[in-house]
Short mmCIF file of C-alpha atoms (C1' of nucleotides) in Angstrom, two decimals:
data_model
loop_
_atom_site.label_atom_id
_atom_site.label_comp_id
_atom_site.label_asym_id
_atom_site.label_seq_id
_atom_site.Cartn_x
_atom_site.Cartn_y
_atom_site.Cartn_z
CA UNK A 12 0.07 -0.05 0.00
CA UNK A 13 1.48 3.28 -0.99
CA UNK A 14 1.48 6.19 1.35
CA UNK A 15 -0.72 8.17 -1.29
CA UNK A 16 -3.55 5.57 -0.53
CA UNK A 17 -3.83 7.27 2.74
CA UNK A 18 -2.36 10.60 2.13
CA UNK A 19 -2.94 12.57 -1.05
CA UNK A 20 0.09 14.14 -2.69
CA UNK A 21 -0.45 17.78 -2.73
CA UNK A 22 0.99 20.05 -5.42
CA UNK A 23 0.80 23.64 -6.41
CA UNK A 24 0.76 24.79 -10.11
CA UNK A 25 1.01 28.12 -11.52
CA UNK A 26 -0.29 29.58 -14.79
CA UNK A 27 1.97 32.67 -15.08
CA UNK A 28 0.76 35.03 -17.74
CA UNK A 29 2.57 37.97 -19.43
CA UNK A 30 2.41 39.82 -22.69
CA UNK A 31 4.96 39.34 -25.23
CA UNK A 32 4.65 41.50 -28.59
CA UNK A 33 0.98 42.41 -27.78
CA UNK A 34 0.16 38.82 -27.31
CA UNK A 35 -0.92 36.87 -24.12
CA UNK A 36 1.46 34.42 -23.29
CA UNK A 37 1.84 31.73 -20.55
CA UNK A 38 5.18 30.36 -19.18
CA UNK A 39 5.78 26.75 -19.64
CA UNK A 40 8.77 24.54 -18.43
CA UNK A 41 10.08 21.28 -19.61
CA UNK A 42 10.03 18.70 -16.87
CA UNK A 43 13.55 17.41 -16.09
CA UNK A 44 12.26 14.30 -14.13
CA UNK A 45 9.80 11.43 -14.42
CA UNK A 46 6.93 11.10 -14.51
CA UNK A 47 6.39 12.77 -17.82
CA UNK A 48 10.23 13.62 -18.24
CA UNK A 49 10.69 16.07 -21.13
CA UNK A 50 6.91 16.89 -21.25
CA UNK A 51 5.83 20.55 -21.12
CA UNK A 52 4.01 21.57 -18.02
CA UNK A 53 3.06 24.61 -16.03
CA UNK A 54 5.58 25.39 -13.25
CA UNK A 55 4.77 23.67 -10.13
CA UNK A 56 5.86 21.55 -7.28
CA UNK A 57 4.93 19.61 -4.28
CA UNK A 58 3.78 21.40 -1.06
CA UNK A 59 6.17 21.43 1.77
CA UNK A 60 4.25 21.87 5.02
CA UNK A 61 7.50 22.35 7.01
CA UNK A 62 8.43 25.34 4.84
CA UNK A 63 5.26 26.85 3.50
CA UNK A 64 2.87 28.96 5.62
CA UNK A 65 -0.06 28.06 3.34
CA UNK A 66 -0.76 26.98 -0.35
CA UNK A 67 -0.34 30.51 -1.77
CA UNK A 68 3.12 30.83 -0.06
CA UNK A 69 3.93 27.57 -1.60
CA UNK A 70 3.18 28.73 -5.15
CA UNK A 71 5.22 31.94 -4.24
CA UNK A 72 8.18 29.66 -3.16
CA UNK A 73 7.97 27.41 -6.27
CA UNK A 74 8.14 30.46 -8.67
CA UNK A 75 10.87 31.87 -6.56
CA UNK A 76 13.04 28.70 -6.48
CA UNK A 77 12.17 27.07 -9.73
CA UNK A 78 12.39 30.14 -12.08
CA UNK A 79 13.62 32.79 -9.85
CA UNK A 80 10.74 35.17 -10.30
CA UNK A 81 8.69 37.39 -7.81
CA UNK A 82 5.05 38.08 -9.07
CA UNK A 83 3.05 40.88 -7.91
CA UNK A 84 -0.10 38.96 -8.13
CA UNK A 85 -1.15 35.25 -7.30
CA UNK A 86 -4.66 33.98 -7.03
CA UNK A 87 -6.13 30.66 -6.59
CA UNK A 88 -8.02 29.27 -9.52
CA UNK A 89 -9.34 25.77 -8.38
CA UNK A 90 -8.20 22.38 -7.42
CA UNK A 91 -7.68 19.35 -9.61
CA UNK A 92 -7.77 15.99 -7.80
CA UNK A 93 -8.28 12.23 -8.25
CA UNK A 94 -6.40 9.13 -8.33
CA UNK A 95 -5.73 9.01 -12.23
CA UNK A 96 -4.31 12.40 -12.89
CA UNK A 97 -0.77 11.61 -11.74
CA UNK A 98 1.01 8.18 -11.98
CA UNK A 99 2.50 8.68 -8.48
CA UNK A 100 -0.87 8.19 -6.79
CA UNK A 101 -3.98 10.09 -5.37
CA UNK A 102 -3.11 13.59 -5.86
CA UNK A 103 -4.40 17.15 -5.61
CA UNK A 104 -3.10 20.15 -7.60
CA UNK A 105 -4.09 23.69 -6.43
CA UNK A 106 -3.91 25.86 -9.43
CA UNK A 107 -2.93 29.52 -9.22
CA UNK A 108 -3.03 32.29 -11.71
CA UNK A 109 -0.13 34.68 -11.67
CA UNK A 110 0.50 37.93 -13.58
CA UNK A 111 3.91 39.32 -14.57
CA UNK A 112 4.37 43.02 -15.94
CA UNK A 113 5.66 42.59 -19.31
CA UNK A 114 8.86 44.56 -18.78
CA UNK A 115 10.05 41.95 -16.37
CA UNK A 116 9.57 38.94 -18.71
CA UNK A 117 13.39 39.03 -19.66
CA UNK A 118 14.33 38.78 -15.92
CA UNK A 119 13.88 35.23 -15.97
CA UNK A 120 16.98 33.28 -15.49
CA UNK A 121 17.24 30.65 -18.30
CA UNK A 122 19.79 28.40 -16.81
CA UNK A 123 17.89 27.11 -13.96
CA UNK A 124 15.47 25.06 -15.85
CA UNK A 125 16.53 23.19 -18.90
CA UNK A 126 13.82 24.82 -21.04
CA UNK A 127 11.38 27.77 -20.53
CA UNK A 128 9.00 28.92 -23.16
CA UNK A 129 6.45 31.89 -23.20
CA UNK A 130 3.80 30.07 -25.24
CA UNK A 131 0.63 31.62 -26.73
CA UNK A 132 -1.96 31.30 -23.94
CA UNK A 133 -4.66 30.24 -26.14
CA UNK A 134 -2.66 27.88 -28.26
CA UNK A 135 0.47 26.72 -26.55
CA UNK A 136 1.49 24.52 -29.40
CA UNK A 137 2.53 21.64 -27.03
CA UNK A 138 0.93 18.56 -25.85
CA UNK A 139 0.98 19.13 -22.17
CA UNK A 140 1.89 16.81 -19.21
CA UNK A 141 -0.74 15.50 -16.74
CA UNK A 142 -3.84 17.63 -16.83
CA UNK A 143 -1.97 20.82 -17.31
CA UNK A 144 -3.72 21.41 -20.64
CA UNK A 145 -6.94 21.66 -18.89
CA UNK A 146 -5.40 23.60 -16.13
CA UNK A 147 -4.29 26.31 -18.44
CA UNK A 148 -7.58 26.51 -20.18
CA UNK A 149 -9.35 26.99 -16.88
CA UNK A 150 -6.87 29.61 -15.64
CA UNK A 151 -7.26 31.51 -18.96
CA UNK A 152 -10.93 31.43 -18.83
CA UNK A 153 -10.87 32.83 -15.24
CA UNK A 154 -8.53 35.66 -16.40
CA UNK A 155 -10.76 36.66 -19.34
CA UNK A 156 -13.86 36.65 -17.22
CA UNK A 157 -12.34 39.09 -14.69
CA UNK A 158 -11.47 41.54 -17.44
CA UNK A 159 -14.84 40.94 -19.38
CA UNK A 160 -17.88 40.28 -16.91
CA UNK A 161 -16.69 42.58 -14.10
CA UNK A 162 -15.88 45.53 -16.22
CA UNK A 163 -14.03 47.93 -14.22
CA UNK A 164 -11.21 45.26 -13.12
CA UNK A 165 -8.16 45.89 -14.81
CA UNK A 166 -5.15 43.76 -15.37
CA UNK A 167 -2.75 46.33 -14.07
CA UNK A 168 -0.45 43.54 -12.54
CA UNK A 169 0.46 42.90 -16.10
CA UNK A 170 1.49 46.47 -16.72
CA UNK A 171 5.03 48.14 -16.16
CA UNK A 172 5.03 50.75 -13.39
CA UNK A 173 4.30 53.54 -15.73
CA UNK A 174 2.03 52.96 -18.82
CA UNK A 175 -0.13 54.65 -21.26
CA UNK A 176 -3.88 54.06 -21.72
CA UNK A 177 -3.10 52.94 -25.24
CA UNK A 178 -0.81 50.20 -23.70
CA UNK A 179 -3.39 49.26 -21.25
CA UNK A 180 -5.83 48.75 -23.98
CA UNK A 181 -3.55 46.56 -26.00
CA UNK A 182 -3.18 44.35 -22.90
CA UNK A 183 -6.97 44.17 -22.49
CA UNK A 184 -7.24 43.18 -26.05
CA UNK A 185 -4.54 40.74 -25.73
CA UNK A 186 -6.40 38.99 -22.92
CA UNK A 187 -9.80 38.97 -24.53
CA UNK A 188 -8.52 38.14 -28.01
CA UNK A 189 -10.59 40.91 -29.57
CA UNK A 190 -10.50 44.62 -30.25
CA UNK A 191 -11.91 47.32 -27.97
CA UNK A 192 -13.25 50.68 -29.14
CA UNK A 193 -10.78 53.36 -27.79
CA UNK A 194 -13.41 55.94 -26.90
CA UNK A 195 -15.48 53.52 -24.91
CA UNK A 196 -12.57 52.11 -23.12
CA UNK A 197 -11.35 55.53 -22.05
CA UNK A 198 -14.87 56.57 -21.04
CA UNK A 199 -15.14 53.72 -18.71
CA UNK A 200 -11.66 54.51 -17.18
CA UNK A 201 -12.37 58.14 -16.51
CA UNK A 202 -13.93 57.49 -13.21
CA UNK A 203 -11.71 54.53 -12.09
CA UNK A 204 -9.91 55.08 -8.77
CA UNK A 205 -7.42 52.44 -9.84
CA UNK A 206 -5.74 54.65 -12.27
CA UNK A 207 -3.48 57.54 -11.02
CA UNK A 208 -2.39 60.18 -13.76
CA UNK A 209 1.32 61.17 -13.41
CA UNK A 210 0.94 64.92 -14.19
CA UNK A 211 3.66 66.16 -16.57
CA UNK A 212 4.83 62.75 -17.43
CA UNK A 213 4.34 62.06 -20.94
CA UNK A 214 5.60 59.31 -23.35
CA UNK A 215 7.06 60.71 -26.54
CA UNK A 216 7.52 59.25 -29.93
CA UNK A 217 6.83 60.23 -33.45
CA UNK A 218 3.21 61.26 -32.72
CA UNK A 219 1.38 63.27 -30.16
CA UNK A 220 2.70 62.80 -26.66
CA UNK A 221 0.83 60.26 -24.53
CA UNK A 222 -0.21 60.69 -20.77
CA UNK A 223 1.27 58.23 -18.41
CA UNK A 224 -0.44 56.52 -15.60
CA UNK A 225 0.41 54.20 -12.76
CA UNK A 226 -1.74 51.74 -10.54
CA UNK A 227 -3.27 53.14 -7.44
CA UNK A 228 -1.37 52.34 -4.35
CA UNK A 229 -2.38 48.94 -2.81
CA UNK A 230 -4.30 48.10 -5.98
CA UNK A 231 -5.45 44.41 -6.07
CA UNK A 232 -6.78 42.68 -8.88
CA UNK A 233 -9.04 40.42 -7.06
CA UNK A 234 -12.81 40.88 -6.80
CA UNK B 28 7.42 14.90 14.45
CA UNK B 29 3.83 14.47 13.45
CA UNK B 30 2.75 13.01 10.22
CA UNK B 31 1.17 16.23 9.37
CA UNK B 32 4.46 17.92 9.28
CA UNK B 33 5.08 16.04 6.18
CA UNK B 34 1.63 15.51 4.79
CA UNK B 35 -1.08 17.94 5.29
CA UNK B 36 -4.49 17.03 6.40
CA UNK B 37 -6.99 17.28 3.67
CA UNK B 38 -10.66 18.08 4.52
CA UNK B 39 -13.78 19.05 2.52
CA UNK B 40 -16.15 21.46 3.99
CA UNK B 41 -19.60 22.44 2.47
CA UNK B 42 -21.62 25.52 2.77
CA UNK B 43 -25.11 24.10 2.03
CA UNK B 44 -27.71 26.82 1.26
CA UNK B 45 -31.34 26.65 0.96
CA UNK B 46 -34.39 29.07 1.51
CA UNK B 47 -36.44 28.99 4.61
CA UNK B 48 -39.40 31.44 4.89
CA UNK B 49 -38.08 33.71 2.06
CA UNK B 50 -34.55 33.93 3.82
CA UNK B 51 -31.36 32.33 2.55
CA UNK B 52 -30.05 29.92 5.01
CA UNK B 53 -26.93 27.91 5.58
CA UNK B 54 -26.91 24.42 7.41
CA UNK B 55 -24.71 24.30 10.45
CA UNK B 56 -23.73 21.26 12.35
CA UNK B 57 -22.70 21.02 16.01
CA UNK B 58 -19.46 19.07 16.25
CA UNK B 59 -19.61 16.03 18.30
CA UNK B 60 -15.76 15.39 18.82
CA UNK B 61 -12.67 17.35 19.56
CA UNK B 62 -11.18 19.55 18.59
CA UNK B 63 -13.72 22.27 18.92
CA UNK B 64 -16.33 19.85 20.39
CA UNK B 65 -19.85 21.23 20.65
CA UNK B 66 -18.78 24.13 18.34
CA UNK B 67 -20.89 25.11 15.36
CA UNK B 68 -19.31 24.40 12.00
CA UNK B 69 -20.02 23.79 8.30
CA UNK B 70 -20.53 20.08 7.63
CA UNK B 71 -17.34 18.68 6.62
CA UNK B 72 -14.93 15.57 6.77
CA UNK B 73 -11.60 14.28 6.07
CA UNK B 74 -10.71 13.22 2.57
CA UNK B 75 -10.40 9.34 2.17
CA UNK B 76 -8.35 8.70 -1.02
CA UNK B 77 -9.44 4.95 -0.92
CA UNK B 78 -13.04 5.84 -1.13
CA UNK B 79 -13.27 9.26 -3.05
CA UNK B 80 -12.76 9.68 -6.75
CA UNK B 81 -11.89 13.21 -6.39
CA UNK B 82 -12.45 16.11 -4.00
CA UNK B 83 -15.99 16.78 -5.17
CA UNK B 84 -16.97 13.20 -4.62
CA UNK B 85 -15.50 13.44 -1.01
CA UNK B 86 -17.89 16.51 -0.50
CA UNK B 87 -20.75 14.49 -2.03
CA UNK B 88 -20.00 11.58 0.28
CA UNK B 89 -19.70 13.75 3.37
CA UNK B 90 -22.97 15.25 2.90
CA UNK B 91 -24.65 11.77 2.10
CA UNK B 92 -23.02 10.03 5.06
CA UNK B 93 -23.19 12.68 7.69
CA UNK B 94 -26.70 14.33 6.91
CA UNK B 95 -28.15 11.98 4.54
CA UNK B 96 -28.73 14.43 1.69
CA UNK B 97 -28.05 14.32 -2.07
CA UNK B 98 -27.53 17.79 -3.55
CA UNK B 99 -28.25 18.64 -7.11
CA UNK B 100 -25.42 21.18 -7.31
CA UNK B 101 -21.95 21.36 -5.78
CA UNK B 102 -19.33 23.72 -6.79
CA UNK B 103 -15.80 24.46 -5.46
CA UNK B 104 -15.22 27.92 -3.89
CA UNK B 105 -11.55 27.87 -2.76
CA UNK B 106 -9.01 26.41 -0.38
CA UNK B 107 -8.25 27.21 3.24
CA UNK B 108 -4.87 26.18 4.33
CA UNK B 109 -1.95 26.63 6.84
CA UNK B 110 -0.50 25.34 10.00
CA UNK B 111 -2.52 27.39 12.38
CA UNK B 112 -6.16 26.75 11.15
CA UNK B 113 -6.75 23.39 12.85
CA UNK B 114 -4.89 22.17 16.07
CA UNK B 115 -4.38 18.77 14.55
CA UNK B 116 -1.67 20.13 12.32
CA UNK B 117 -0.94 21.55 8.88
CA UNK B 118 -4.37 21.47 7.06
CA UNK B 119 -6.18 22.06 3.80
CA UNK B 120 -9.93 22.54 3.59
CA UNK B 121 -11.45 22.60 0.15
CA UNK B 122 -14.77 24.53 0.45
CA UNK B 123 -17.73 23.58 -1.70
CA UNK B 124 -20.85 25.57 -2.23
CA UNK B 125 -24.06 23.27 -2.43
CA UNK B 126 -27.66 24.45 -3.17
CA UNK B 127 -30.65 22.41 -1.81
CA UNK B 128 -34.32 22.92 -3.26
CA UNK B 129 -36.20 24.57 -0.51
CA UNK B 130 -38.87 21.77 -0.72
CA UNK B 131 -36.37 19.33 0.35
CA UNK B 132 -35.18 21.11 3.42
CA UNK B 133 -37.29 19.00 5.78
CA UNK B 134 -35.94 15.79 4.31
CA UNK B 135 -32.96 16.00 6.32
CA UNK B 136 -32.69 13.39 9.11
CA UNK B 137 -32.27 15.03 12.33
CA UNK B 138 -31.20 12.02 14.40
CA UNK B 139 -27.87 11.51 12.69
CA UNK B 140 -26.04 14.46 13.94
CA UNK B 141 -26.59 15.83 17.48
CA UNK B 142 -27.68 19.25 16.21
CA UNK B 143 -28.50 20.65 12.79
CA UNK B 144 -29.52 24.26 12.37
CA UNK B 145 -30.58 26.22 9.25
CA UNK B 146 -28.94 29.58 10.19
CA UNK B 147 -29.45 32.95 8.44
CA UNK B 148 -26.60 32.99 5.98
CA UNK B 149 -25.60 36.51 6.50
CA UNK B 150 -25.95 36.24 10.27
CA UNK B 151 -25.62 32.81 11.52
CA UNK B 152 -25.71 33.86 15.27
CA UNK B 153 -23.07 31.45 16.41
CA UNK B 154 -19.34 31.87 16.74
CA UNK B 155 -18.02 29.30 14.35
CA UNK B 156 -15.29 26.61 14.84
CA UNK B 157 -11.91 26.85 13.08
CA UNK B 158 -12.18 29.46 10.16
CA UNK B 159 -15.70 28.40 9.15
CA UNK B 160 -16.96 31.84 9.80
CA UNK B 161 -14.60 33.12 7.07
CA UNK B 162 -15.47 30.13 4.87
CA UNK B 163 -18.97 30.83 5.17
CA UNK B 164 -18.52 34.65 4.26
CA UNK B 165 -16.64 33.52 1.10
CA UNK B 166 -19.17 31.08 -0.14
CA UNK B 167 -21.99 33.53 0.42
CA UNK B 168 -19.91 36.17 -1.37
CA UNK B 169 -19.50 33.75 -4.45
CA UNK B 170 -23.15 32.95 -4.45
CA UNK B 171 -24.18 36.48 -4.48
CA UNK B 172 -21.77 37.26 -7.14
CA UNK B 173 -23.18 34.51 -9.49
CA UNK B 174 -26.68 35.95 -9.24
CA UNK B 175 -25.49 39.67 -9.47
CA UNK B 176 -22.78 40.07 -11.85
CA UNK B 177 -23.43 37.40 -14.38
CA UNK B 178 -26.88 38.33 -14.66
CA UNK B 179 -28.78 35.68 -16.55
CA UNK B 180 -27.37 32.92 -14.13
CA UNK B 181 -30.23 31.71 -12.17
CA UNK B 182 -30.24 29.83 -8.67
CA UNK B 183 -32.41 27.25 -10.21
CA UNK B 184 -31.01 24.61 -8.08
CA UNK B 185 -32.59 26.24 -5.10
CA UNK B 186 -36.11 25.92 -6.62
CA UNK B 187 -38.40 22.89 -6.38
CA UNK B 188 -39.17 21.03 -9.69
CA UNK B 189 -42.02 23.30 -10.57
CA UNK B 190 -41.99 27.04 -9.71
CA UNK B 191 -43.50 30.38 -10.42
CA UNK B 192 -41.63 33.45 -11.55
CA UNK B 193 -42.60 35.28 -8.43
CA UNK B 194 -40.99 32.40 -6.44
CA UNK B 195 -37.92 32.63 -8.38
CA UNK B 196 -37.61 36.23 -7.81
CA UNK B 197 -38.23 35.92 -4.07
CA UNK B 198 -35.26 33.41 -4.03
CA UNK B 199 -33.10 36.05 -6.02
CA UNK B 200 -33.97 38.70 -3.54
CA UNK B 201 -33.27 36.28 -0.43
CA UNK B 202 -29.72 35.64 -1.92
CA UNK B 203 -29.09 39.32 -2.76
CA UNK B 204 -30.58 40.72 0.20
CA UNK B 205 -32.50 43.36 -1.63
CA UNK B 206 -35.55 43.81 -3.67
CA UNK B 207 -35.78 43.46 -7.28
CA UNK B 208 -38.18 45.29 -9.63
CA UNK B 209 -40.60 42.74 -10.98
CA UNK B 210 -40.97 44.00 -14.66
CA UNK B 211 -37.09 44.21 -15.01
CA UNK B 212 -36.76 40.86 -13.60
CA UNK B 213 -39.24 39.16 -15.92
CA UNK B 214 -37.97 41.03 -18.91
CA UNK B 215 -34.57 39.54 -18.42
CA UNK B 216 -36.02 36.19 -18.20
CA UNK B 217 -37.98 36.40 -21.38
CA UNK B 218 -35.30 35.24 -23.52
CA UNK B 219 -33.65 32.86 -21.01
CA UNK B 220 -33.15 29.21 -22.32
CA UNK B 221 -32.75 28.04 -18.87
CA UNK B 222 -36.50 28.41 -18.03
CA UNK B 223 -39.10 26.07 -19.48
CA UNK B 224 -42.74 27.02 -19.42
CA UNK B 225 -45.11 24.44 -18.47
CA UNK B 226 -48.11 24.99 -20.69
CA UNK B 227 -51.37 24.76 -19.08
CA UNK B 228 -49.78 24.27 -15.49
CA UNK B 229 -50.86 26.91 -13.32
CA UNK B 230 -50.51 27.70 -9.61
CA UNK B 231 -53.95 28.72 -8.26
CA UNK B 232 -54.66 30.80 -5.12
CA UNK B 233 -56.84 33.69 -4.02
CA UNK B 234 -55.53 35.71 -6.79
CA UNK B 235 -54.88 35.45 -10.65
CA UNK B 236 -53.32 32.13 -11.61
CA UNK B 237 -49.52 32.04 -11.99
CA UNK B 238 -47.61 30.37 -14.70
CA UNK B 239 -45.42 27.39 -13.61
CA UNK B 240 -41.88 26.91 -14.98
CA UNK B 241 -39.13 24.26 -14.64
CA UNK B 242 -35.59 24.37 -15.15
CA UNK B 243 -34.13 23.30 -18.55
CA UNK B 244 -33.08 19.74 -18.88
CA UNK B 245 -29.25 19.56 -17.86
CA UNK B 246 -29.13 23.04 -16.39
CA UNK B 247 -26.00 23.74 -14.54
CA UNK B 248 -25.51 26.94 -12.29
CA UNK B 249 -21.71 27.05 -13.21
CA UNK B 250 -20.26 29.79 -15.48
"C1'" DA C 8 2.91 68.01 -46.08
"C1'" DG C 9 2.18 63.40 -44.63
"C1'" DA C 10 2.26 59.60 -41.26
"C1'" DA C 11 1.17 58.13 -36.79
"C1'" DT C 12 -0.74 58.23 -32.67
"C1'" DA C 13 -3.42 60.65 -28.71
"C1'" DG C 14 -7.44 62.14 -27.27
"C1'" DT C 15 -12.64 63.87 -27.82
"C1'" DG C 16 -17.60 64.59 -29.43
"C1'" DT C 17 -21.78 62.67 -30.99
"C1'" DC C 18 -25.23 59.47 -32.64
"C1'" DT C 19 -27.88 55.45 -31.76
"C1'" DG C 20 -29.49 51.11 -29.87
"C1'" DT C 21 -30.06 48.62 -25.78
"C1'" DC C 22 -31.41 47.87 -21.33
"C1'" DA C 23 -32.11 48.48 -16.22
"C1'" DG C 24 -34.96 50.94 -12.77
"C1'" DA C 25 -39.17 53.13 -11.64
"C1'" DC C 26 -43.78 53.06 -11.56
"C1'" DA C 27 -48.33 52.92 -13.24
"C1'" DG C 28 -51.81 50.34 -15.14
"C1'" DT C 29 -54.72 46.27 -16.53
"C1'" DA C 30 -56.10 41.24 -15.83
"C1'" DT C 31 -57.72 37.32 -13.10
"C1'" DC C 32 -58.65 34.89 -9.33
"C1'" DG C 33 -61.08 33.84 -4.30
"C1'" DC C 34 -64.13 35.33 -1.02
"C1'" DG D 21 -67.06 44.77 -4.79
"C1'" DC D 22 -62.68 44.05 -2.63
"C1'" DG D 23 -58.12 42.29 -1.49
"C1'" DA D 24 -54.38 40.10 -3.59
"C1'" DT D 25 -51.45 38.70 -6.88
"C1'" DA D 26 -50.22 38.04 -11.91
"C1'" DC D 27 -48.48 40.28 -15.62
"C1'" DT D 28 -47.61 44.23 -18.92
"C1'" DG D 29 -46.76 49.06 -20.81
"C1'" DT D 30 -44.21 53.21 -20.76
"C1'" DC D 31 -40.90 56.69 -19.58
"C1'" DT D 32 -36.17 57.86 -18.66
"C1'" DG D 33 -31.41 57.93 -17.75
"C1'" DA D 34 -27.25 55.31 -18.05
"C1'" DC D 35 -24.10 53.43 -21.09
"C1'" DA D 36 -21.71 50.73 -24.77
"C1'" DG D 37 -20.59 50.40 -29.60
"C1'" DA D 38 -19.61 52.75 -33.79
"C1'" DC D 39 -17.49 56.23 -36.12
"C1'" DA D 40 -15.77 60.58 -37.23
"C1'" DC D 41 -13.24 64.36 -35.88
"C1'" DT D 42 -9.33 67.38 -34.06
"C1'" DA D 43 -4.70 67.69 -31.98
"C1'" DT D 44 0.16 67.10 -31.69
"C1'" DT D 45 4.42 65.29 -32.64
"C1'" DC D 46 8.38 63.44 -35.70
"C1'" DT D 47 10.24 62.95 -40.36
#
DNA sequence: AGAATAGTGTCTGTCAGACAGTATCGC
DNA sequence: GCGATACTGTCTGACAGACACTATTCT
């Protein structure tokens, strides 16, 4: 009788999203060990009760130790459980959704894992290990819902510290996978307390200068 | 070193909602054993990997064995975890939200547990064991959001098989804790495919007869 | 001048809230 | 007729989508 017949294995997995060239991407890692060695998967790891204060802390630790990244936002999506989803035995994976500002994407150290890839979120292009394909789909669905159905909720955790309204709109479009009307988008944001205008700070280029904004202090994506 | 220093204890807890006299209620049980003996809590139990196909099945089993009830709807809310929340050690509770049609409330066998109570959902009136007070608040928040923000989603799992639009409106009002305009409510429902009119079936009384409806076959509350 | 992007004004259809009005039952 | 409830019609304000328009910069 395996231990996991009495105690389930508990994992945390993270769907870490960011924006690369105006496209929503998710971070995939290539597994270095069996089971599913060399298979593509969401970054994750086993819960260590002696180290982790709770499941969210475990997810934070996994991101920090495995791919050396600190994320500003981490939120539970749901669990995946059962006897069949992992060959090691009865297991639970608690899935988290994380957002990384797109100016931090290149900060990932590439030598810690044998392979990292920022895959297109809606079409990663790899068959994925375990049930991580479903996990990705569920996390993506939650992210889209956040931006769509509860309308004033903004994906500010994906933005760099200072950003223009156009950049924010591009990010929302990348998440939703469709274009948004500029006037309507800006009209909704007029009354948002989550955005703070930075007076005098403009982004220049070969066009009219654009007002820069930052996220309100203490802004949280959560509902 | 306790086992729970290496393996977390895994529980499932259920916030089971129904309607009693036009008021949203939640089922509380009084604990028969330590820890927290005689404290009020949400019904729950420990995961049994050798019996349970997954966490949702575990929640179904707990409701069936502890309070002899089969619920038509069960949905994961989120997890609660950490070393401090249960004196037995590092633990995870996976919270589920369940809905029971209000004509089934009295079917509960009262002799199986030493005490059951249908408490007002927004003010249960007991100090609750562990973190079950927070769990209840989170489940209630999710339920309200489902009815409020994604508007065409209906709490049909709380209704008996045949019901009037007025009864459905009362149920929504009980969940939201505020009144809804009748005309607006019915206008939204006009195009809903989730409701099926029962031609010729009317509820009679000392007033104009009211059309009866049922939920569409295969209706699911989930988003 | 022309390209490119920032930012705004306006029209229109949809829809929710509010509220009044009509219809149909039992007594 | 009267009370009670079912159900509908209409007005109005808010707002999203669509689209055109002006403004500002660099080349």
